PDB file of C-alpha atoms in Angstrom:
ATOM      1  CA  MET A   1       9.751 -44.390  -3.975  1.00  0.00           C
ATOM      2  CA  LYS A   2      10.790 -42.585  -7.030  1.00  0.00           C
ATOM      3  CA  ASP A   3       9.510 -39.217  -5.486  1.00  0.00           C
ATOM      4  CA  LEU A   4      11.444 -39.851  -2.203  1.00  0.00           C
ATOM      5  CA  MET A   5      14.537 -40.613  -3.994  1.00  0.00           C
ATOM      6  CA  GLN A   6      14.265 -37.301  -6.028  1.00  0.00           C
ATOM      7  CA  LYS A   7      13.696 -35.420  -2.792  1.00  0.00           C
ATOM      8  CA  ALA A   8      16.812 -36.980  -1.300  1.00  0.00           C
ATOM      9  CA  LYS A   9      18.816 -36.204  -4.322  1.00  0.00           C
ATOM     10  CA  SER A  10      17.583 -32.578  -4.267  1.00  0.00           C
ATOM     11  CA  PHE A  11      18.515 -32.253  -0.668  1.00  0.00           C
ATOM     12  CA  ILE A  12      21.951 -33.865  -1.050  1.00  0.00           C
ATOM     13  CA  ILE A  13      22.837 -31.579  -3.883  1.00  0.00           C
ATOM     14  CA  PHE A  14      21.307 -28.453  -2.347  1.00  0.00           C
ATOM     15  CA  ASP A  15      18.857 -27.941  -5.103  1.00  0.00           C
ATOM     16  CA  PHE A  16      15.606 -27.627  -3.309  1.00  0.00           C
ATOM     17  CA  PRO A  17      15.894 -24.078  -1.685  1.00  0.00           C
ATOM     18  CA  LEU A  18      17.172 -22.948  -5.292  1.00  0.00           C
ATOM     19  CA  GLN A  19      14.135 -23.877  -7.250  1.00  0.00           C
ATOM     20  CA  SER A  20      11.910 -20.807  -8.612  1.00  0.00           C
ATOM     21  CA  THR A  21       8.640 -22.510  -7.790  1.00  0.00           C
ATOM     22  CA  TYR A  22       9.664 -22.900  -4.267  1.00  0.00           C
ATOM     23  CA  ILE A  23      11.152 -19.357  -3.801  1.00  0.00           C
ATOM     24  CA  ASP A  24       7.920 -17.992  -5.388  1.00  0.00           C
ATOM     25  CA  ALA A  25       5.621 -20.093  -3.172  1.00  0.00           C
ATOM     26  CA  LYS A  26       7.777 -19.197   0.068  1.00  0.00           C
ATOM     27  CA  PHE A  27       8.007 -15.527  -0.645  1.00  0.00           C
ATOM     28  CA  ALA A  28       4.115 -15.263  -0.953  1.00  0.00           C
ATOM     29  CA  GLU A  29       3.487 -17.387   1.968  1.00  0.00           C
ATOM     30  CA  THR A  30       6.159 -15.596   4.217  1.00  0.00           C
ATOM     31  CA  HIS A  31       4.957 -12.130   3.053  1.00  0.00           C
ATOM     32  CA  GLN A  32       1.217 -12.698   3.684  1.00  0.00           C
ATOM     33  CA  LYS A  33       2.014 -14.190   6.967  1.00  0.00           C
ATOM     34  CA  LEU A  34       4.171 -11.449   8.243  1.00  0.00           C
ATOM     35  CA  GLN A  35       1.781  -8.720   6.765  1.00  0.00           C
ATOM     36  CA  LEU A  36      -0.899 -10.191   9.163  1.00  0.00           C
ATOM     37  CA  GLU A  37       1.458  -9.526  12.009  1.00  0.00           C
ATOM     38  CA  VAL A  38       2.667  -6.168  10.920  1.00  0.00           C
ATOM     39  CA  PRO A  39       0.404  -4.473   8.236  1.00  0.00           C
ATOM     40  CA  GLU A  40       3.183  -2.224   7.120  1.00  0.00           C
ATOM     41  CA  TRP A  41       5.594  -5.151   6.298  1.00  0.00           C
ATOM     42  CA  SER A  42       7.274  -4.512   3.065  1.00  0.00           C
ATOM     43  CA  THR A  43       8.385  -6.937   0.198  1.00  0.00           C
ATOM     44  CA  THR A  44      11.893  -5.677   0.961  1.00  0.00           C
ATOM     45  CA  ALA A  45      11.656  -6.928   4.477  1.00  0.00           C
ATOM     46  CA  THR A  46      10.464 -10.403   3.199  1.00  0.00           C
ATOM     47  CA  ARG A  47      13.299 -10.522   0.817  1.00  0.00           C
ATOM     48  CA  GLN A  48      15.564 -10.036   3.693  1.00  0.00           C
ATOM     49  CA  GLN A  49      13.681 -12.644   5.875  1.00  0.00           C
ATOM     50  CA  LEU A  50      14.320 -15.271   3.019  1.00  0.00           C
ATOM     51  CA  ILE A  51      17.999 -14.461   2.737  1.00  0.00           C
ATOM     52  CA  SER A  52      18.154 -15.188   6.471  1.00  0.00           C
ATOM     53  CA  ASN A  53      16.342 -18.340   5.975  1.00  0.00           C
ATOM     54  CA  TYR A  54      18.751 -19.333   3.209  1.00  0.00           C
ATOM     55  CA  TRP A  55      21.845 -19.115   5.454  1.00  0.00           C
ATOM     56  CA  PHE A  56      20.443 -19.987   9.023  1.00  0.00           C
ATOM     57  CA  THR A  57      17.746 -22.647   7.959  1.00  0.00           C
ATOM     58  CA  TYR A  58      18.638 -24.290   4.837  1.00  0.00           C
ATOM     59  CA  VAL A  59      22.500 -24.019   4.891  1.00  0.00           C
ATOM     60  CA  VAL A  60      22.680 -24.933   8.480  1.00  0.00           C
ATOM     61  CA  GLY A  61      20.186 -27.675   8.160  1.00  0.00           C
ATOM     62  CA  HIS A  62      21.898 -29.013   5.060  1.00  0.00           C
ATOM     63  CA  PHE A  63      25.369 -29.159   6.527  1.00  0.00           C
ATOM     64  CA  SER A  64      24.037 -30.607   9.888  1.00  0.00           C
ATOM     65  CA  LEU A  65      22.537 -33.391   8.239  1.00  0.00           C
ATOM     66  CA  LEU A  66      25.206 -34.141   5.701  1.00  0.00           C
ATOM     67  CA  PHE A  67      28.059 -33.885   8.050  1.00  0.00           C
ATOM     68  CA  GLY A  68      26.656 -34.229  11.521  1.00  0.00           C
ATOM     69  CA  LEU A  69      24.647 -37.461  10.931  1.00  0.00           C
ATOM     70  CA  PRO A  70      27.481 -39.344   9.257  1.00  0.00           C
ATOM     71  CA  ALA A  71      29.755 -38.151  12.111  1.00  0.00           C
ATOM     72  CA  LEU A  72      27.316 -39.369  14.697  1.00  0.00           C
ATOM     73  CA  VAL A  73      26.810 -42.715  13.097  1.00  0.00           C
ATOM     74  CA  PHE A  74      30.743 -43.226  12.718  1.00  0.00           C
ATOM     75  CA  PHE A  75      31.047 -42.161  16.393  1.00  0.00           C
ATOM     76  CA  PHE A  76      28.974 -44.980  17.568  1.00  0.00           C
ATOM     77  CA  LEU A  77      30.365 -47.508  15.026  1.00  0.00           C
ATOM     78  CA  SER A  78      33.990 -46.767  15.765  1.00  0.00           C
ATOM     79  CA  GLY A  79      33.970 -46.986  19.501  1.00  0.00           C
ATOM     80  CA  GLY A  80      34.501 -43.315  19.883  1.00  0.00           C
ATOM     81  CA  PHE A  81      33.531 -43.712  23.623  1.00  0.00           C
ATOM     82  CA  GLN A  82      37.098 -44.712  24.291  1.00  0.00           C
ATOM     83  CA  ASP A  83      38.502 -41.447  23.304  1.00  0.00           C
ATOM     84  CA  ILE A  84      35.626 -38.836  23.288  1.00  0.00           C
ATOM     85  CA  LYS A  85      38.002 -35.794  23.714  1.00  0.00           C
ATOM     86  CA  GLY A  86      40.144 -36.733  20.667  1.00  0.00           C
ATOM     87  CA  TYR A  87      37.142 -37.736  18.752  1.00  0.00           C
ATOM     88  CA  LEU A  88      35.444 -34.360  19.227  1.00  0.00           C
ATOM     89  CA  VAL A  89      38.461 -32.410  18.325  1.00  0.00           C
ATOM     90  CA  SER A  90      39.025 -34.360  15.174  1.00  0.00           C
ATOM     91  CA  THR A  91      35.377 -34.011  14.135  1.00  0.00           C
ATOM     92  CA  LEU A  92      35.413 -30.250  14.879  1.00  0.00           C
ATOM     93  CA  LEU A  93      38.430 -29.732  12.667  1.00  0.00           C
ATOM     94  CA  ALA A  94      36.929 -32.024   9.912  1.00  0.00           C
ATOM     95  CA  GLY A  95      33.668 -30.244  10.120  1.00  0.00           C
ATOM     96  CA  LEU A  96      35.432 -26.938  10.141  1.00  0.00           C
ATOM     97  CA  PHE A  97      37.408 -27.841   6.972  1.00  0.00           C
ATOM     98  CA  SER A  98      34.144 -29.378   5.338  1.00  0.00           C
ATOM     99  CA  TYR A  99      32.091 -26.317   5.975  1.00  0.00           C
ATOM    100  CA  VAL A 100      34.836 -23.933   4.500  1.00  0.00           C
ATOM    101  CA  VAL A 101      34.953 -25.952   1.284  1.00  0.00           C
ATOM    102  CA  LEU A 102      31.161 -26.255   0.827  1.00  0.00           C
ATOM    103  CA  TYR A 103      30.888 -22.581   1.566  1.00  0.00           C
ATOM    104  CA  LEU A 104      33.556 -21.598  -1.012  1.00  0.00           C
ATOM    105  CA  PHE A 105      32.441 -23.836  -3.717  1.00  0.00           C
ATOM    106  CA  HIS A 106      28.704 -24.407  -3.088  1.00  0.00           C
ATOM    107  CA  TYR A 107      26.701 -22.350  -0.658  1.00  0.00           C
ATOM    108  CA  HIS A 108      28.238 -19.053  -1.518  1.00  0.00           C
ATOM    109  CA  PRO A 109      28.217 -19.497  -5.328  1.00  0.00           C
ATOM    110  CA  ALA A 110      24.752 -20.992  -5.238  1.00  0.00           C
ATOM    111  CA  PHE A 111      23.427 -18.021  -3.313  1.00  0.00           C
ATOM    112  CA  TYR A 112      24.682 -15.282  -5.674  1.00  0.00           C
ATOM    113  CA  ALA A 113      24.485 -17.168  -8.839  1.00  0.00           C
ATOM    114  CA  ASN A 114      20.851 -18.757  -8.154  1.00  0.00           C
ATOM    115  CA  PHE A 115      19.158 -17.996  -5.188  1.00  0.00           C
ATOM    116  CA  LEU A 116      19.501 -14.194  -5.006  1.00  0.00           C
ATOM    117  CA  PRO A 117      18.659 -13.451  -8.726  1.00  0.00           C
ATOM    118  CA  ARG A 118      15.565 -15.568  -8.529  1.00  0.00           C
ATOM    119  CA  LEU A 119      14.633 -14.022  -5.167  1.00  0.00           C
ATOM    120  CA  GLU A 120      15.058 -10.568  -6.742  1.00  0.00           C
ATOM    121  CA  THR A 121      12.839 -11.822  -9.818  1.00  0.00           C
ATOM    122  CA  THR A 122      10.165 -12.969  -7.645  1.00  0.00           C
ATOM    123  CA  LYS A 123      10.192  -9.805  -5.569  1.00  0.00           C
ATOM    124  CA  GLU A 124       9.793  -7.687  -8.589  1.00  0.00           C
ATOM    125  CA  ILE A 125       7.232  -9.706 -10.098  1.00  0.00           C
ATOM    126  CA  TYR A 126       5.233  -9.681  -6.660  1.00  0.00           C
ATOM    127  CA  ASP A 127       5.507  -5.843  -6.401  1.00  0.00           C
ATOM    128  CA  ARG A 128       4.396  -5.446 -10.070  1.00  0.00           C
ATOM    129  CA  LYS A 129       1.300  -7.683  -9.414  1.00  0.00           C
ATOM    130  CA  GLN A 130       0.463  -5.567  -6.227  1.00  0.00           C
ATOM    131  CA  HIS A 131       0.935  -2.448  -8.250  1.00  0.00           C
ATOM    132  CA  ASN A 132      -1.492  -3.538 -11.130  1.00  0.00           C
ATOM    133  CA  HIS A 133      -3.985  -4.503  -8.800  1.00  0.00           C
ATOM    134  CA  ILE A 134      -4.000  -1.181  -6.910  1.00  0.00           C
ATOM    135  CA  GLU A 135      -4.059   0.594 -10.364  1.00  0.00           C
ATOM    136  CA  LYS A 136      -6.973  -1.681 -11.562  1.00  0.00           C
ATOM    137  CA  CYS A 137      -8.777  -0.858  -8.240  1.00  0.00           C
ATOM    138  CA  ARG A 138      -8.054   2.886  -8.760  1.00  0.00           C
ATOM    139  CA  GLN A 139      -9.441   2.746 -12.406  1.00  0.00           C
ATOM    140  CA  THR A 140     -12.580   1.025 -11.398  1.00  0.00           C
ATOM    141  CA  GLN A 141     -13.193   3.415  -8.412  1.00  0.00           C
ATOM    142  CA  LEU A 142     -15.441   6.467  -8.791  1.00  0.00           C
ATOM    143  CA  SER A 143     -13.745   9.808  -9.333  1.00  0.00           C
ATOM    144  CA  ASN A 144     -13.466  12.048  -6.233  1.00  0.00           C
ATOM    145  CA  PHE A 145     -16.195  14.374  -7.189  1.00  0.00           C
ATOM    146  CA  ALA A 146     -18.510  11.165  -8.032  1.00  0.00           C
ATOM    147  CA  LEU A 147     -17.716  10.026  -4.612  1.00  0.00           C
ATOM    148  CA  THR A 148     -18.623  13.455  -3.096  1.00  0.00           C
ATOM    149  CA  LEU A 149     -22.094  13.140  -5.075  1.00  0.00           C
ATOM    150  CA  VAL A 150     -22.752   9.708  -3.811  1.00  0.00           C
ATOM    151  CA  PHE A 151     -22.366  10.922  -0.201  1.00  0.00           C
ATOM    152  CA  TYR A 152     -24.381  13.949  -1.088  1.00  0.00           C
ATOM    153  CA  VAL A 153     -27.258  11.598  -2.336  1.00  0.00           C
ATOM    154  CA  PHE A 154     -27.078   9.453   0.846  1.00  0.00           C
ATOM    155  CA  GLU A 155     -27.165  12.518   3.097  1.00  0.00           C
ATOM    156  CA  LYS A 156     -30.235  13.940   1.345  1.00  0.00           C
ATOM    157  CA  SER A 157     -32.044  10.641   1.265  1.00  0.00           C
ATOM    158  CA  CYS A 158     -31.599  10.274   5.119  1.00  0.00           C
ATOM    159  CA  GLY A 159     -32.629  13.990   5.583  1.00  0.00           C
ATOM    160  CA  LEU A 160     -29.367  14.806   7.680  1.00  0.00           C
ATOM    161  CA  ASN A 161     -28.422  17.913   5.907  1.00  0.00           C
ATOM    162  CA  THR A 162     -24.966  18.019   7.626  1.00  0.00           C
ATOM    163  CA  LEU A 163     -22.708  18.657   4.743  1.00  0.00           C
ATOM    164  CA  LEU A 164     -21.297  22.084   4.446  1.00  0.00           C
ATOM    165  CA  CYS A 165     -18.451  23.682   2.401  1.00  0.00           C
ATOM    166  CA  ASN A 166     -16.009  23.651   5.284  1.00  0.00           C
ATOM    167  CA  ASP A 167     -13.027  21.719   6.643  1.00  0.00           C
ATOM    168  CA  GLN A 168     -15.179  19.624   8.907  1.00  0.00           C
ATOM    169  CA  SER A 169     -17.244  18.219   6.248  1.00  0.00           C
ATOM    170  CA  ALA A 170     -14.164  17.457   4.180  1.00  0.00           C
ATOM    171  CA  ASN A 171     -12.453  15.727   6.831  1.00  0.00           C
ATOM    172  CA  LEU A 172     -15.716  13.544   7.396  1.00  0.00           C
ATOM    173  CA  LEU A 173     -15.605  12.484   3.759  1.00  0.00           C
ATOM    174  CA  MET A 174     -11.905  11.797   4.208  1.00  0.00           C
ATOM    175  CA  LYS A 175     -12.567   9.281   6.831  1.00  0.00           C
ATOM    176  CA  LEU A 176     -14.894   7.523   4.641  1.00  0.00           C
ATOM    177  CA  TYR A 177     -13.126   7.653   1.278  1.00  0.00           C
ATOM    178  CA  GLY A 178      -9.365   8.096   2.259  1.00  0.00           C
ATOM    179  CA  VAL A 179      -9.078  11.021  -0.078  1.00  0.00           C
ATOM    180  CA  ASP A 180      -7.139  14.169   0.365  1.00  0.00           C
ATOM    181  CA  PRO A 181      -9.388  16.695   2.268  1.00  0.00           C
ATOM    182  CA  GLY A 182      -8.258  19.536  -0.031  1.00  0.00           C
ATOM    183  CA  SER A 183      -9.840  18.085  -3.032  1.00  0.00           C
ATOM    184  CA  LEU A 184     -12.896  17.155  -1.176  1.00  0.00           C
ATOM    185  CA  LYS A 185     -13.504  20.602   0.003  1.00  0.00           C
ATOM    186  CA  LYS A 186     -13.085  21.812  -3.581  1.00  0.00           C
ATOM    187  CA  ASN A 187     -15.942  19.250  -4.440  1.00  0.00           C
ATOM    188  CA  LEU A 188     -17.984  20.775  -1.771  1.00  0.00           C
ATOM    189  CA  GLU A 189     -17.534  24.298  -3.000  1.00  0.00           C
ATOM    190  CA  PHE A 190     -18.967  23.083  -6.316  1.00  0.00           C
ATOM    191  CA  ILE A 191     -22.032  21.879  -4.681  1.00  0.00           C
ATOM    192  CA  TYR A 192     -22.582  24.333  -1.976  1.00  0.00           C
ATOM    193  CA  GLY A 193     -20.484  27.347  -2.777  1.00  0.00           C
ATOM    194  CA  LYS A 194     -21.370  30.311  -4.833  1.00  0.00           C
ATOM    195  CA  LYS A 195     -22.305  29.476  -8.527  1.00  0.00           C
ATOM    196  CA  LYS A 196     -19.270  30.006 -10.821  1.00  0.00           C
ATOM    197  CA  THR A 197     -19.080  30.250 -14.672  1.00  0.00           C
ATOM    198  CA  LEU A 198     -17.184  27.260 -15.882  1.00  0.00           C
ATOM    199  CA  LEU A 199     -15.209  26.877 -19.119  1.00  0.00           C
ATOM    200  CA  PRO A 200     -16.845  24.535 -21.585  1.00  0.00           C
ATOM    201  CA  ARG A 201     -14.096  21.835 -20.784  1.00  0.00           C
ATOM    202  CA  LYS A 202     -14.804  22.054 -17.049  1.00  0.00           C
ATOM    203  CA  GLN A 203     -18.524  21.760 -17.727  1.00  0.00           C
ATOM    204  CA  THR A 204     -17.961  18.582 -19.769  1.00  0.00           C
ATOM    205  CA  GLU A 205     -15.722  17.144 -16.822  1.00  0.00           C
ATOM    206  CA  MET A 206     -18.443  17.934 -14.332  1.00  0.00           C
ATOM    207  CA  ALA A 207     -21.207  16.348 -16.532  1.00  0.00           C
ATOM    208  CA  ASN A 208     -18.962  13.285 -16.863  1.00  0.00           C
ATOM    209  CA  ARG A 209     -18.668  13.128 -13.019  1.00  0.00           C
ATOM    210  CA  PHE A 210     -22.421  13.503 -12.624  1.00  0.00           C
ATOM    211  CA  ASP A 211     -22.860  10.632 -15.229  1.00  0.00           C
ATOM    212  CA  GLU A 212     -20.601   8.240 -13.080  1.00  0.00           C
ATOM    213  CA  ALA A 213     -22.668   8.897 -10.014  1.00  0.00           C
ATOM    214  CA  ILE A 214     -25.965   8.519 -11.825  1.00  0.00           C
ATOM    215  CA  SER A 215     -24.726   5.378 -13.242  1.00  0.00           C
ATOM    216  CA  TYR A 216     -23.695   4.124 -10.003  1.00  0.00           C
ATOM    217  CA  PHE A 217     -27.432   4.563  -8.637  1.00  0.00           C
ATOM    218  CA  GLU A 218     -28.876   3.191 -11.507  1.00  0.00           C
ATOM    219  CA  GLU A 219     -26.818   0.184 -11.091  1.00  0.00           C
ATOM    220  CA  MET A 220     -28.280  -0.064  -7.561  1.00  0.00           C
ATOM    221  CA  GLY A 221     -31.721   0.592  -8.779  1.00  0.00           C
ATOM    222  CA  PHE A 222     -32.076   3.592  -6.431  1.00  0.00           C
ATOM    223  CA  GLU A 223     -34.117   5.875  -8.520  1.00  0.00           C
ATOM    224  CA  LYS A 224     -34.444   8.437  -5.722  1.00  0.00           C
ATOM    225  CA  GLY A 225     -30.736   8.967  -5.872  1.00  0.00           C
ATOM    226  CA  VAL A 226     -30.868   9.378  -9.528  1.00  0.00           C
ATOM    227  CA  ASP A 227     -33.567  12.155  -9.113  1.00  0.00           C
ATOM    228  CA  ILE A 228     -31.636  13.926  -6.373  1.00  0.00           C
ATOM    229  CA  LEU A 229     -28.513  14.188  -8.802  1.00  0.00           C
ATOM    230  CA  MET A 230     -30.652  15.309 -11.850  1.00  0.00           C
ATOM    231  CA  GLU A 231     -32.107  17.941  -9.604  1.00  0.00           C
ATOM    232  CA  LEU A 232     -28.676  19.028  -8.249  1.00  0.00           C
ATOM    233  CA  GLN A 233     -27.364  19.092 -11.744  1.00  0.00           C
ATOM    234  CA  GLN A 234     -30.040  21.426 -13.077  1.00  0.00           C
ATOM    235  CA  LYS A 235     -29.648  23.532 -10.039  1.00  0.00           C
ATOM    236  CA  LEU A 236     -25.987  24.199 -10.948  1.00  0.00           C
ATOM    237  CA  SER A 237     -26.749  24.605 -14.531  1.00  0.00           C
ATOM    238  CA  TYR A 238     -24.169  21.981 -15.788  1.00  0.00           C
ATOM    239  CA  THR A 239     -24.855  20.472 -19.050  1.00  0.00           C
ATOM    240  CA  GLU A 240     -28.032  18.197 -19.004  1.00  0.00           C
ATOM    241  CA  ILE A 241     -27.157  14.470 -18.396  1.00  0.00           C
ATOM    242  CA  LYS A 242     -29.551  11.916 -19.824  1.00  0.00           C
ATOM    243  CA  ARG A 243     -30.743   9.136 -17.834  1.00  0.00           C
ATOM    244  CA  ASN A 244     -30.133   5.550 -19.549  1.00  0.00           C
TER     245      ASN A 244
END
């Protein structure tokens, strides 16, 4: 009963749609739902959707119940059937006046002073969480060259021997990893191209990339993959990488 009274009070004073917890939950729910329908749906579009909901769902619903329901009850109790036309005109004028007062002194100030700032905060927090999640995924993902080495190992293990230092192979890897084909082609040049003399810094970088790929196959327990990479590393004359 106490909870019901609290909800009724929250509705009457138009507090419910202004609560930060509600805005947070509604934003996440709306965004995830619409992204299923439109994968490119942005948080800016979700923000606009919630603003629309404020005016056309919350405000309209609040005013309709706050004014319309009492007007309907009064119509039946006062015998408005005798002069329906006059009752409707007076109700319309009273409703228009009431809405203007509520709009100027309640709906409009509440929107700009409470709802919109909290919505903007929710959007910024949501965007930041998404950005941090993407960055975390990027940090844990293997480097481009290590990804190329991983595919190289799988290709050699299957005996396909289809990879070459050309655009076709780079585009093939792009479809798998979603990485710029230009950088993938450079990786293939390191593996299949003519042997180049590398600066010490570049040798260290390549050794680290080999180490990433080797660690990946060691975690998988794929010893053959480790052997293939060790053989390739020796062939390219990079600094020797020790197995763990």
